[in-house]
Short mmCIF file of C-alpha atoms in Angstrom, two decimals:
data_model
loop_
_atom_site.label_atom_id
_atom_site.label_comp_id
_atom_site.label_asym_id
_atom_site.label_seq_id
_atom_site.Cartn_x
_atom_site.Cartn_y
_atom_site.Cartn_z
CA UNK A 1 51.95 72.71 17.17
CA UNK A 2 52.78 74.07 13.74
CA UNK A 3 51.68 70.85 12.02
CA UNK A 4 48.43 70.94 13.95
CA UNK A 5 47.82 74.56 12.93
CA UNK A 6 48.52 73.80 9.29
CA UNK A 7 46.20 70.78 9.36
CA UNK A 8 43.45 72.79 10.99
CA UNK A 9 43.84 75.57 8.46
CA UNK A 10 43.64 73.07 5.54
CA UNK A 11 40.51 71.53 7.07
CA UNK A 12 38.89 74.93 7.38
CA UNK A 13 39.81 75.83 3.82
CA UNK A 14 38.44 72.54 2.50
CA UNK A 15 35.18 72.94 4.38
CA UNK A 16 34.98 76.56 3.27
CA UNK A 17 35.50 75.48 -0.34
CA UNK A 18 32.68 72.95 -0.14
CA UNK A 19 30.50 75.59 1.53
CA UNK A 20 31.21 78.16 -1.17
CA UNK A 21 30.77 75.84 -4.15
CA UNK A 22 26.94 76.12 -4.26
CA UNK A 23 27.27 79.88 -3.93
CA UNK A 24 29.79 80.09 -6.75
CA UNK A 25 27.62 77.88 -8.93
CA UNK A 26 24.60 80.03 -8.18
CA UNK A 27 26.53 83.19 -9.08
CA UNK A 28 27.63 81.64 -12.39
CA UNK A 29 24.08 80.57 -13.25
CA UNK A 30 22.65 83.95 -12.30
CA UNK A 31 25.34 85.74 -14.34
CA UNK A 32 24.56 83.52 -17.34
CA UNK A 33 20.84 84.24 -17.00
CA UNK A 34 21.50 87.98 -16.75
CA UNK A 35 23.72 87.91 -19.81
CA UNK A 36 21.18 85.84 -21.72
CA UNK A 37 18.49 88.30 -20.78
CA UNK A 38 20.40 91.52 -21.44
CA UNK A 39 22.54 91.10 -24.56
CA UNK A 40 19.49 90.88 -26.85
CA UNK A 41 17.05 92.51 -24.44
CA UNK A 42 15.76 95.09 -26.94
CA UNK A 43 14.45 92.44 -29.31
CA UNK A 44 10.94 91.11 -28.55
CA UNK A 45 9.90 87.48 -28.46
CA UNK A 46 8.31 84.75 -26.33
CA UNK A 47 9.03 85.52 -22.67
CA UNK A 48 10.90 82.29 -21.99
CA UNK A 49 12.97 82.17 -25.19
CA UNK A 50 15.96 84.14 -23.71
CA UNK A 51 16.60 81.45 -21.10
CA UNK A 52 16.53 78.22 -23.10
CA UNK A 53 16.58 76.69 -26.56
CA UNK A 54 13.49 74.68 -25.66
CA UNK A 55 11.27 77.16 -27.50
CA UNK A 56 13.00 76.13 -30.72
CA UNK A 57 12.87 72.48 -29.73
CA UNK A 58 9.13 72.68 -29.13
CA UNK A 59 8.59 74.34 -32.52
CA UNK A 60 10.36 71.48 -34.28
CA UNK A 61 8.76 68.79 -32.13
CA UNK A 62 5.31 70.07 -33.12
CA UNK A 63 5.97 68.99 -36.75
CA UNK A 64 4.40 72.28 -37.82
CA UNK A 65 7.31 74.66 -37.36
CA UNK A 66 6.45 76.54 -40.59
CA UNK A 67 3.22 77.77 -38.98
CA UNK A 68 4.98 78.47 -35.67
CA UNK A 69 7.63 80.63 -37.35
CA UNK A 70 5.00 82.44 -39.39
CA UNK A 71 2.95 83.31 -36.31
CA UNK A 72 5.88 84.37 -34.11
CA UNK A 73 6.96 87.01 -36.65
CA UNK A 74 3.39 88.17 -37.09
CA UNK A 75 3.02 88.58 -33.35
CA UNK A 76 6.33 90.23 -32.43
CA UNK A 77 7.55 91.87 -35.64
CA UNK A 78 10.19 91.34 -38.37
CA UNK A 79 13.00 90.53 -35.91
CA UNK A 80 12.18 88.21 -33.01
CA UNK A 81 14.20 86.56 -30.26
CA UNK A 82 13.52 82.83 -30.13
CA UNK A 83 16.48 81.59 -28.06
CA UNK A 84 19.32 82.72 -25.76
CA UNK A 85 21.40 83.66 -28.79
CA UNK A 86 18.89 83.08 -31.60
CA UNK A 87 16.81 85.49 -33.68
CA UNK A 88 14.41 84.94 -36.54
CA UNK A 89 13.57 87.37 -39.35
CA UNK A 90 11.03 87.53 -42.16
CA UNK A 91 12.18 90.93 -43.47
CA UNK A 92 13.19 90.97 -47.18
CA UNK A 93 15.80 93.70 -46.69
CA UNK A 94 17.43 91.74 -43.87
CA UNK A 95 17.40 88.57 -46.01
CA UNK A 96 19.17 90.41 -48.81
CA UNK A 97 21.69 92.01 -46.45
CA UNK A 98 22.59 88.70 -44.80
CA UNK A 99 22.81 86.68 -48.02
CA UNK A 100 24.42 89.28 -50.30
CA UNK A 101 27.71 88.56 -52.08
CA UNK A 102 29.53 91.20 -50.04
CA UNK A 103 27.95 90.09 -46.76
CA UNK A 104 30.24 89.31 -43.82
CA UNK A 105 27.67 86.97 -42.28
CA UNK A 106 28.75 83.33 -42.14
CA UNK A 107 26.88 80.07 -42.00
CA UNK A 108 26.16 79.03 -38.42
CA UNK A 109 26.75 75.69 -36.66
CA UNK A 110 23.24 74.66 -37.78
CA UNK A 111 24.79 73.45 -41.06
CA UNK A 112 27.05 70.94 -39.33
CA UNK A 113 24.02 68.83 -38.42
CA UNK A 114 23.46 68.01 -42.10
CA UNK A 115 26.87 66.49 -42.72
CA UNK A 116 26.89 62.85 -43.78
CA UNK A 117 30.49 62.67 -42.54
CA UNK A 118 31.23 64.78 -39.42
CA UNK A 119 34.73 65.53 -40.74
CA UNK A 120 33.91 66.49 -44.32
CA UNK A 121 31.60 69.19 -45.60
CA UNK A 122 29.74 69.28 -48.91
CA UNK A 123 28.19 72.08 -50.96
CA UNK A 124 25.25 72.47 -48.59
CA UNK A 125 27.18 72.19 -45.32
CA UNK A 126 30.46 73.96 -46.12
CA UNK A 127 30.70 76.97 -43.77
CA UNK A 128 34.00 78.40 -44.98
CA UNK A 129 33.10 81.08 -47.56
CA UNK A 130 36.07 80.65 -49.91
CA UNK A 131 35.87 76.84 -49.89
CA UNK A 132 32.13 76.97 -50.52
CA UNK A 133 32.46 79.39 -53.42
CA UNK A 134 35.25 77.31 -55.02
CA UNK A 135 33.19 74.11 -54.79
CA UNK A 136 30.10 75.90 -56.07
CA UNK A 137 31.97 77.08 -59.16
CA UNK A 138 32.96 73.48 -59.95
CA UNK A 139 29.42 72.12 -59.55
CA UNK A 140 27.37 74.91 -61.12
CA UNK A 141 27.73 73.82 -64.80
CA UNK A 142 26.31 70.39 -63.95
CA UNK A 143 23.36 71.64 -61.95
CA UNK A 144 22.50 74.34 -64.48
CA UNK A 145 22.71 71.99 -67.46
CA UNK A 146 25.52 73.82 -69.25
CA UNK A 147 27.51 70.58 -69.56
CA UNK A 148 24.49 68.34 -70.09
CA UNK A 149 22.55 69.05 -73.30
CA UNK A 150 20.52 65.86 -72.73
CA UNK A 151 19.24 67.06 -69.35
CA UNK A 152 15.69 67.72 -70.55
CA UNK A 153 15.62 64.44 -72.47
CA UNK A 154 16.53 62.52 -69.31
CA UNK A 155 13.73 64.24 -67.41
CA UNK A 156 11.25 63.44 -70.20
CA UNK A 157 12.19 59.74 -70.27
CA UNK A 158 11.49 59.31 -66.58
CA UNK A 159 8.32 61.38 -66.78
CA UNK A 160 7.00 59.17 -69.59
CA UNK A 161 7.72 56.04 -67.55
CA UNK A 162 5.82 57.56 -64.63
CA UNK A 163 2.84 58.60 -66.77
CA UNK A 164 2.66 55.08 -68.22
CA UNK A 165 2.61 53.67 -64.69
CA UNK A 166 -0.31 55.92 -63.74
CA UNK A 167 -2.24 54.95 -66.86
CA UNK A 168 -1.77 51.25 -66.15
CA UNK A 169 -2.19 51.19 -62.38
CA UNK A 170 -3.79 54.37 -61.08
CA UNK A 171 -6.61 55.43 -63.41
CA UNK A 172 -10.11 54.69 -62.10
CA UNK A 173 -12.32 52.81 -64.57
CA UNK A 174 -15.72 51.17 -64.47
CA UNK A 175 -14.04 47.96 -63.37
CA UNK A 176 -11.87 49.40 -60.62
CA UNK A 177 -11.62 52.26 -58.18
CA UNK A 178 -8.10 53.35 -57.26
CA UNK A 179 -7.15 55.54 -54.32
CA UNK A 180 -3.79 56.68 -55.65
CA UNK A 181 -1.22 58.15 -53.24
CA UNK A 182 0.07 60.99 -55.38
CA UNK A 183 2.51 62.11 -52.66
CA UNK A 184 4.48 58.87 -52.65
CA UNK A 185 4.29 58.46 -56.42
CA UNK A 186 5.74 61.91 -57.06
CA UNK A 187 8.54 61.11 -54.64
CA UNK A 188 9.50 58.00 -56.61
CA UNK A 189 9.38 60.04 -59.83
CA UNK A 190 11.75 62.68 -58.47
CA UNK A 191 14.16 60.11 -57.01
CA UNK A 192 14.58 58.47 -60.42
CA UNK A 193 14.81 61.80 -62.24
CA UNK A 194 17.63 63.02 -60.00
CA UNK A 195 19.40 59.63 -60.09
CA UNK A 196 19.26 59.66 -63.89
CA UNK A 197 20.68 63.18 -64.06
CA UNK A 198 23.46 62.39 -61.58
CA UNK A 199 24.40 58.83 -62.49
CA UNK A 200 23.08 58.36 -66.02
CA UNK A 201 20.30 55.91 -65.14
CA UNK A 202 17.32 55.63 -62.77
CA UNK A 203 17.37 53.25 -59.81
CA UNK A 204 13.93 51.69 -60.29
CA UNK A 205 11.83 53.82 -57.96
CA UNK A 206 9.18 54.40 -60.67
CA UNK A 207 9.10 50.84 -62.03
CA UNK A 208 8.88 49.23 -58.60
CA UNK A 209 6.86 52.12 -57.17
CA UNK A 210 8.26 51.58 -53.73
CA UNK A 211 11.01 52.75 -51.44
CA UNK A 212 14.03 51.16 -53.11
CA UNK A 213 16.97 50.74 -50.72
CA UNK A 214 14.78 51.99 -47.83
CA UNK A 215 16.05 55.48 -48.62
CA UNK A 216 12.82 57.33 -47.84
CA UNK A 217 12.29 55.35 -44.65
CA UNK A 218 15.70 56.35 -43.34
CA UNK A 219 15.02 59.99 -44.12
CA UNK A 220 11.68 59.94 -42.35
CA UNK A 221 13.05 58.26 -39.23
CA UNK A 222 16.37 60.10 -38.92
CA UNK A 223 15.55 63.59 -40.12
CA UNK A 224 13.41 64.44 -37.04
CA UNK A 225 16.44 63.48 -34.92
CA UNK A 226 19.01 65.30 -37.01
CA UNK A 227 17.07 68.57 -36.96
CA UNK A 228 17.28 68.62 -33.15
CA UNK A 229 21.09 68.54 -33.47
CA UNK A 230 20.76 71.82 -35.34
CA UNK A 231 19.49 73.36 -32.07
CA UNK A 232 21.70 71.56 -29.57
CA UNK A 233 24.82 72.03 -31.66
CA UNK A 234 27.04 70.65 -28.90
CA UNK A 235 25.87 67.20 -30.02
CA UNK A 236 27.52 67.72 -33.40
CA UNK A 237 30.79 68.53 -31.65
CA UNK A 238 30.57 65.40 -29.52
CA UNK A 239 29.79 63.24 -32.56
CA UNK A 240 32.78 64.66 -34.40
CA UNK A 241 35.02 63.95 -31.41
CA UNK A 242 33.93 60.34 -30.98
CA UNK A 243 33.29 59.47 -34.62
CA UNK A 244 36.71 57.80 -34.95
CA UNK A 245 35.61 55.09 -32.52
CA UNK A 246 34.73 52.03 -34.64
CA UNK A 247 31.41 51.33 -32.93
CA UNK A 248 30.35 54.92 -33.53
CA UNK A 249 31.42 54.84 -37.18
CA UNK A 250 29.00 51.97 -37.73
CA UNK A 251 26.09 54.27 -36.95
CA UNK A 252 27.07 56.76 -39.68
CA UNK A 253 26.05 56.13 -43.33
CA UNK A 254 28.55 53.99 -45.24
CA UNK A 255 28.73 52.88 -48.90
CA UNK A 256 28.80 49.32 -47.54
CA UNK A 257 25.26 49.62 -46.14
CA UNK A 258 22.58 47.50 -47.79
CA UNK A 259 19.84 50.08 -47.41
CA UNK A 260 19.19 53.71 -46.55
CA UNK A 261 21.46 56.64 -47.33
CA UNK A 262 24.54 54.42 -47.23
CA UNK A 263 23.16 52.18 -49.97
CA UNK A 264 22.72 55.17 -52.28
CA UNK A 265 26.27 56.21 -51.42
CA UNK A 266 27.35 52.70 -52.43
CA UNK A 267 25.69 53.01 -55.84
CA UNK A 268 27.30 56.41 -56.30
CA UNK A 269 30.68 55.04 -55.21
CA UNK A 270 30.56 52.28 -57.84
CA UNK A 271 29.64 54.79 -60.53
CA UNK A 272 32.40 57.18 -59.50
CA UNK A 273 34.97 54.37 -59.53
CA UNK A 274 33.80 53.26 -62.98
CA UNK A 275 33.97 56.80 -64.35
CA UNK A 276 37.48 57.30 -63.05
CA UNK A 277 38.61 53.91 -64.39
CA UNK A 278 37.07 54.41 -67.85
CA UNK A 279 37.79 58.10 -68.18
CA UNK A 280 35.30 60.94 -68.26
CA UNK A 281 33.24 61.12 -71.51
CA UNK A 282 33.75 64.03 -73.91
CA UNK A 283 32.35 67.34 -72.75
CA UNK A 284 28.65 67.96 -73.45
CA UNK A 285 27.93 64.23 -73.40
CA UNK A 286 27.82 63.56 -69.73
CA UNK A 287 25.90 63.38 -66.45
CA UNK A 288 26.06 65.79 -63.55
CA UNK A 289 28.58 63.46 -61.93
CA UNK A 290 30.77 63.56 -65.04
CA UNK A 291 30.60 67.34 -65.04
CA UNK A 292 31.62 67.53 -61.38
CA UNK A 293 34.56 65.15 -61.82
CA UNK A 294 35.69 66.96 -64.96
CA UNK A 295 35.63 70.28 -63.12
CA UNK A 296 37.82 69.02 -60.30
CA UNK A 297 35.43 67.73 -57.63
CA UNK A 298 37.16 65.02 -55.60
CA UNK A 299 35.78 61.50 -56.15
CA UNK A 300 34.91 60.88 -52.48
CA UNK A 301 33.17 64.25 -52.28
CA UNK A 302 31.29 63.51 -55.50
CA UNK A 303 29.79 60.43 -53.82
CA UNK A 304 28.44 62.62 -51.03
CA UNK A 305 27.19 65.25 -53.48
CA UNK A 306 25.16 62.66 -55.41
CA UNK A 307 23.51 61.57 -52.18
CA UNK A 308 22.84 65.15 -51.11
CA UNK A 309 21.40 65.98 -54.55
CA UNK A 310 19.05 63.02 -54.27
CA UNK A 311 17.95 64.08 -50.81
CA UNK A 312 17.81 67.87 -51.13
CA UNK A 313 16.92 68.15 -54.81
CA UNK A 314 14.26 65.48 -55.06
CA UNK A 315 12.40 66.05 -51.82
CA UNK A 316 12.05 69.82 -52.14
CA UNK A 317 10.91 69.60 -55.76
CA UNK A 318 8.53 66.75 -54.95
CA UNK A 319 7.00 68.85 -52.17
CA UNK A 320 6.61 71.81 -54.54
CA UNK A 321 4.80 69.65 -57.11
CA UNK A 322 2.56 68.00 -54.49
CA UNK A 323 1.61 71.32 -52.93
CA UNK A 324 0.94 72.92 -56.31
CA UNK A 325 -1.29 70.04 -57.42
CA UNK A 326 -3.18 70.11 -54.13
CA UNK A 327 -3.92 73.83 -54.40
CA UNK A 328 -4.96 73.47 -58.04
CA UNK A 329 -7.32 70.50 -57.69
CA UNK A 330 -9.03 71.94 -54.60
CA UNK A 331 -9.69 75.32 -56.25
CA UNK A 332 -12.34 75.01 -59.02
CA UNK A 333 -11.65 78.45 -60.54
CA UNK A 334 -7.93 77.82 -60.79
CA UNK A 335 -8.45 74.26 -62.01
CA UNK A 336 -10.75 75.35 -64.83
CA UNK A 337 -8.57 78.19 -66.04
CA UNK A 338 -5.35 76.17 -65.93
CA UNK A 339 -6.74 73.05 -67.62
CA UNK A 340 -8.28 75.22 -70.35
CA UNK A 341 -4.90 76.84 -70.99
CA UNK A 342 -3.08 73.50 -71.02
CA UNK A 343 -5.56 71.58 -73.15
CA UNK A 344 -6.03 74.35 -75.70
CA UNK A 345 -2.31 75.03 -76.16
CA UNK A 346 -0.48 73.69 -79.20
CA UNK A 347 2.41 71.96 -77.49
CA UNK A 348 4.78 69.10 -78.24
CA UNK A 349 3.92 65.47 -77.62
CA UNK A 350 4.44 63.19 -75.84
CA UNK A 351 6.05 65.66 -73.40
CA UNK A 352 5.83 69.43 -73.40
CA UNK A 353 9.17 71.20 -73.76
CA UNK A 354 10.69 73.50 -71.16
CA UNK A 355 10.38 76.42 -73.60
CA UNK A 356 6.68 75.70 -74.13
CA UNK A 357 5.91 75.62 -70.41
CA UNK A 358 7.33 79.14 -70.16
CA UNK A 359 4.89 80.29 -72.86
CA UNK A 360 1.87 79.36 -70.71
CA UNK A 361 1.31 82.48 -68.55
CA UNK A 362 -1.27 81.04 -66.18
CA UNK A 363 0.84 77.93 -65.58
CA UNK A 364 3.82 80.12 -64.69
CA UNK A 365 1.62 82.19 -62.37
CA UNK A 366 0.48 78.97 -60.66
CA UNK A 367 4.09 77.84 -60.19
CA UNK A 368 5.08 81.17 -58.66
CA UNK A 369 2.06 81.15 -56.38
CA UNK A 370 2.54 77.52 -55.39
CA UNK A 371 6.12 78.18 -54.32
CA UNK A 372 5.00 81.30 -52.45
CA UNK A 373 2.10 79.78 -50.53
CA UNK A 374 3.93 76.53 -49.73
CA UNK A 375 7.73 76.92 -49.85
CA UNK A 376 9.38 73.48 -49.62
CA UNK A 377 12.06 74.54 -47.12
CA UNK A 378 11.25 75.77 -43.62
CA UNK A 379 14.62 75.19 -41.92
CA UNK A 380 16.00 78.46 -40.52
CA UNK A 381 19.49 78.01 -42.05
CA UNK A 382 21.00 80.28 -39.40
CA UNK A 383 23.68 82.84 -40.19
CA UNK A 384 26.08 84.37 -37.66
CA UNK A 385 26.40 88.13 -37.14
CA UNK A 386 29.95 89.20 -38.11
CA UNK A 387 32.56 90.78 -35.81
CA UNK A 388 31.56 94.23 -34.65
CA UNK A 389 27.87 93.40 -34.70
CA UNK A 390 25.24 94.89 -36.98
CA UNK A 391 22.11 97.02 -36.88
CA UNK A 392 18.97 95.28 -38.13
CA UNK A 393 15.53 96.88 -38.17
CA UNK A 394 16.96 99.75 -36.14
CA UNK A 395 18.29 97.49 -33.36
CA UNK A 396 21.94 96.70 -32.64
CA UNK A 397 22.65 92.96 -32.77
CA UNK A 398 25.92 91.76 -31.17
CA UNK A 399 28.45 89.71 -33.09
CA UNK A 400 28.07 85.95 -32.80
CA UNK A 401 24.26 86.07 -32.71
CA UNK A 402 22.51 83.39 -34.79
CA UNK A 403 19.83 84.71 -37.14
CA UNK A 404 17.35 82.30 -38.71
CA UNK A 405 15.70 83.02 -42.06
CA UNK A 406 11.93 82.54 -41.92
CA UNK A 407 11.07 81.64 -45.51
CA UNK A 408 7.30 81.01 -44.98
CA UNK A 409 7.08 84.39 -43.25
CA UNK A 410 9.04 86.15 -45.99
CA UNK A 411 6.65 84.88 -48.66
CA UNK A 412 3.60 86.22 -46.83
CA UNK A 413 5.00 89.75 -47.06
CA UNK A 414 2.52 92.57 -47.63
CA UNK A 415 4.06 93.23 -51.03
CA UNK A 416 1.94 90.35 -52.35
CA UNK A 417 -1.31 92.10 -51.43
CA UNK A 418 -3.93 91.99 -48.65
CA UNK A 419 -4.78 88.31 -49.24
CA UNK A 420 -1.32 86.80 -48.70
CA UNK A 421 -2.72 83.64 -47.09
CA UNK A 422 -4.77 82.81 -50.21
CA UNK A 423 -3.58 80.76 -53.17
CA UNK A 424 -4.43 83.15 -56.01
CA UNK A 425 -2.24 82.89 -59.13
CA UNK A 426 -4.06 85.86 -60.68
CA UNK A 427 -2.05 88.23 -58.48
CA UNK A 428 0.97 87.65 -60.74
CA UNK A 429 -0.98 88.55 -63.89
CA UNK A 430 -2.96 91.48 -62.49
CA UNK A 431 0.02 93.31 -60.96
CA UNK A 432 1.31 96.49 -62.54
CA UNK A 433 4.88 96.49 -63.80
CA UNK A 434 6.05 98.20 -60.61
CA UNK A 435 4.08 95.84 -58.34
CA UNK A 436 5.35 92.80 -60.23
CA UNK A 437 8.93 93.96 -59.86
CA UNK A 438 8.49 94.37 -56.09
CA UNK A 439 6.88 90.94 -55.83
CA UNK A 440 9.65 89.32 -57.85
CA UNK A 441 12.30 90.96 -55.66
CA UNK A 442 10.86 89.25 -52.59
CA UNK A 443 9.92 85.96 -54.22
CA UNK A 444 13.40 85.36 -55.66
CA UNK A 445 14.82 85.27 -52.12
CA UNK A 446 13.16 81.90 -51.52
CA UNK A 447 16.04 80.34 -53.48
CA UNK A 448 18.61 82.11 -51.29
CA UNK A 449 20.70 84.95 -52.65
CA UNK A 450 24.24 85.85 -53.55
CA UNK A 451 26.84 83.10 -53.37
CA UNK A 452 24.38 80.66 -51.78
CA UNK A 453 21.65 80.99 -54.40
CA UNK A 454 20.22 77.57 -55.27
CA UNK A 455 21.91 75.97 -58.28
CA UNK A 456 18.90 73.78 -59.08
CA UNK A 457 16.31 76.50 -59.77
CA UNK A 458 16.06 75.74 -63.47
CA UNK A 459 15.68 72.01 -62.81
CA UNK A 460 13.00 72.49 -60.18
CA UNK A 461 10.86 74.88 -62.23
CA UNK A 462 11.23 72.73 -65.35
CA UNK A 463 10.11 69.61 -63.49
CA UNK A 464 7.17 71.42 -61.88
CA UNK A 465 5.91 72.73 -65.20
CA UNK A 466 6.26 69.46 -67.06
CA UNK A 467 4.62 67.29 -64.39
CA UNK A 468 1.61 69.57 -63.91
CA UNK A 469 1.01 69.95 -67.64
CA UNK A 470 1.32 66.26 -68.48
CA UNK A 471 -0.96 65.15 -65.65
CA UNK A 472 -3.69 67.70 -66.29
CA UNK A 473 -3.77 67.33 -70.07
CA UNK A 474 -4.25 63.57 -69.74
CA UNK A 475 -6.59 63.20 -66.78
CA UNK A 476 -8.83 64.93 -64.28
CA UNK A 477 -7.61 64.60 -60.71
CA UNK A 478 -9.83 64.78 -57.61
CA UNK A 479 -8.75 64.83 -53.97
CA UNK A 480 -10.49 61.97 -52.15
CA UNK A 481 -10.38 63.70 -48.77
CA UNK A 482 -10.52 67.47 -49.37
CA UNK A 483 -11.12 68.06 -45.65
CA UNK A 484 -7.88 66.19 -44.83
CA UNK A 485 -6.09 65.80 -48.15
CA UNK A 486 -2.76 64.44 -46.93
CA UNK A 487 -0.47 63.78 -44.02
CA UNK A 488 2.25 66.42 -43.99
CA UNK A 489 5.01 66.62 -41.35
CA UNK A 490 7.36 69.56 -41.23
CA UNK A 491 10.98 68.89 -40.28
CA UNK A 492 12.85 71.66 -42.06
CA UNK A 493 11.57 70.05 -45.25
CA UNK A 494 8.24 68.27 -45.60
CA UNK A 495 7.58 64.56 -45.27
CA UNK A 496 4.26 63.88 -46.99
CA UNK A 497 2.14 60.85 -47.67
CA UNK A 498 -1.50 59.68 -48.00
CA UNK A 499 -2.30 62.30 -50.65
CA UNK A 500 -4.97 60.03 -52.06
CA UNK A 501 -6.53 61.16 -55.33
CA UNK A 502 -8.86 59.78 -57.96
CA UNK A 503 -7.43 59.91 -61.47
CA UNK A 504 -10.00 59.70 -64.27
CA UNK A 505 -10.09 60.44 -67.98
CA UNK A 506 -10.64 64.06 -68.91
CA UNK A 507 -14.04 65.57 -68.12
CA UNK A 508 -14.61 62.95 -65.45
CA UNK A 509 -15.57 60.08 -67.76
CA UNK A 510 -14.86 56.59 -66.52
CA UNK A 511 -14.38 53.98 -69.19
#
């Protein structure tokens, strides 16, 4: 009788458990929804953003997330909720607070998606503050040119090779009409420039004028996938867990690959091995790689850093140059004023010097305005609110909240005037001293701030100035399709092609 009673009781409990499971699951889901709704309830945003990360996914999937981010801040204000635990800001004071040297904010799991190796971070992806700052100190002299007096000479050599290519293959004459894809060509130029600075020699992108090693193709096919991992960060954790499995390791970039990112890593690996075997050259007679190794960067990490420099440094600068040229050649007033300044200036030949580009005020105004109207980075680069939470824009934000930095929105701040959506370089020359200071304070945040401020600012601005000057003092450039000048896809950075232009001798003569 006792055994029967115990069996019956167990049966009842089992059936009761199965009966209660849906109820328990429902309670858990409802509790999660309530928490998702309430913990950031005072912050406005799209009505469905508190319940799912699909709002963010849709923004990225549209390939126009820069416009989406810009509009969401304009609609809801400087601090907007765009996910269950995700905010976005375009407020300069919040940018400065989050990125400041004394800030307690940390890099969020978004950065893990950019790792080439799930188990090893680099300068861009390192989330630990002290480790990042230590690595940054080792790499800064190379990026800033302090250890490389021949930095400008290396840039000039590659620029001359590129200009010669255009003269031979891209200039329209009476005998030929050329639709020249300036977007792709500038990409090849920047790849070789960065390779030369890092490794001591270009890799043939300019000479062959094609995607050597399939590097660009891999970026364009994989980047749209990788950026989704930055939203669904659980994927990064899974990849890290299973990455030791041999079949999974084969999917990750490897120096043994014959093309793509891995192939570039292979070239870098050979150069690193050669440098270590031969010994680093004397100081002030070296490449960026030499500088990094001399300053204590590990050889295996240096391989990754070369690849990241090629990816992050070349693409962003290429986008900045493409966008600047597009806005110049499609604006007759700007085009006339800038070409007059360039062609009437007494500057060095065959390539203008960095110092001379800084002496051309309208050119510098165009560079500032080009970066403002079309910033090359749109990724949110989320930071995490520190323990204890914080108050932003008068609203308490709990600790652990991810806050994305809306760079396109920041650079359309009212400080730049009532016509922030217009490319107008004159705003930088017409501003009073006080206005100019306020504009500069906002504009400088596009390169990050504090301990994460971009190390390649000098390089980027130098390259922009030199390329624009040397193109416009040699030729006139016309967009072949001003109503649809290029194909531009936004995936945190821009993937651009089909920027077809007509290059002719100055004043439009064809000979």
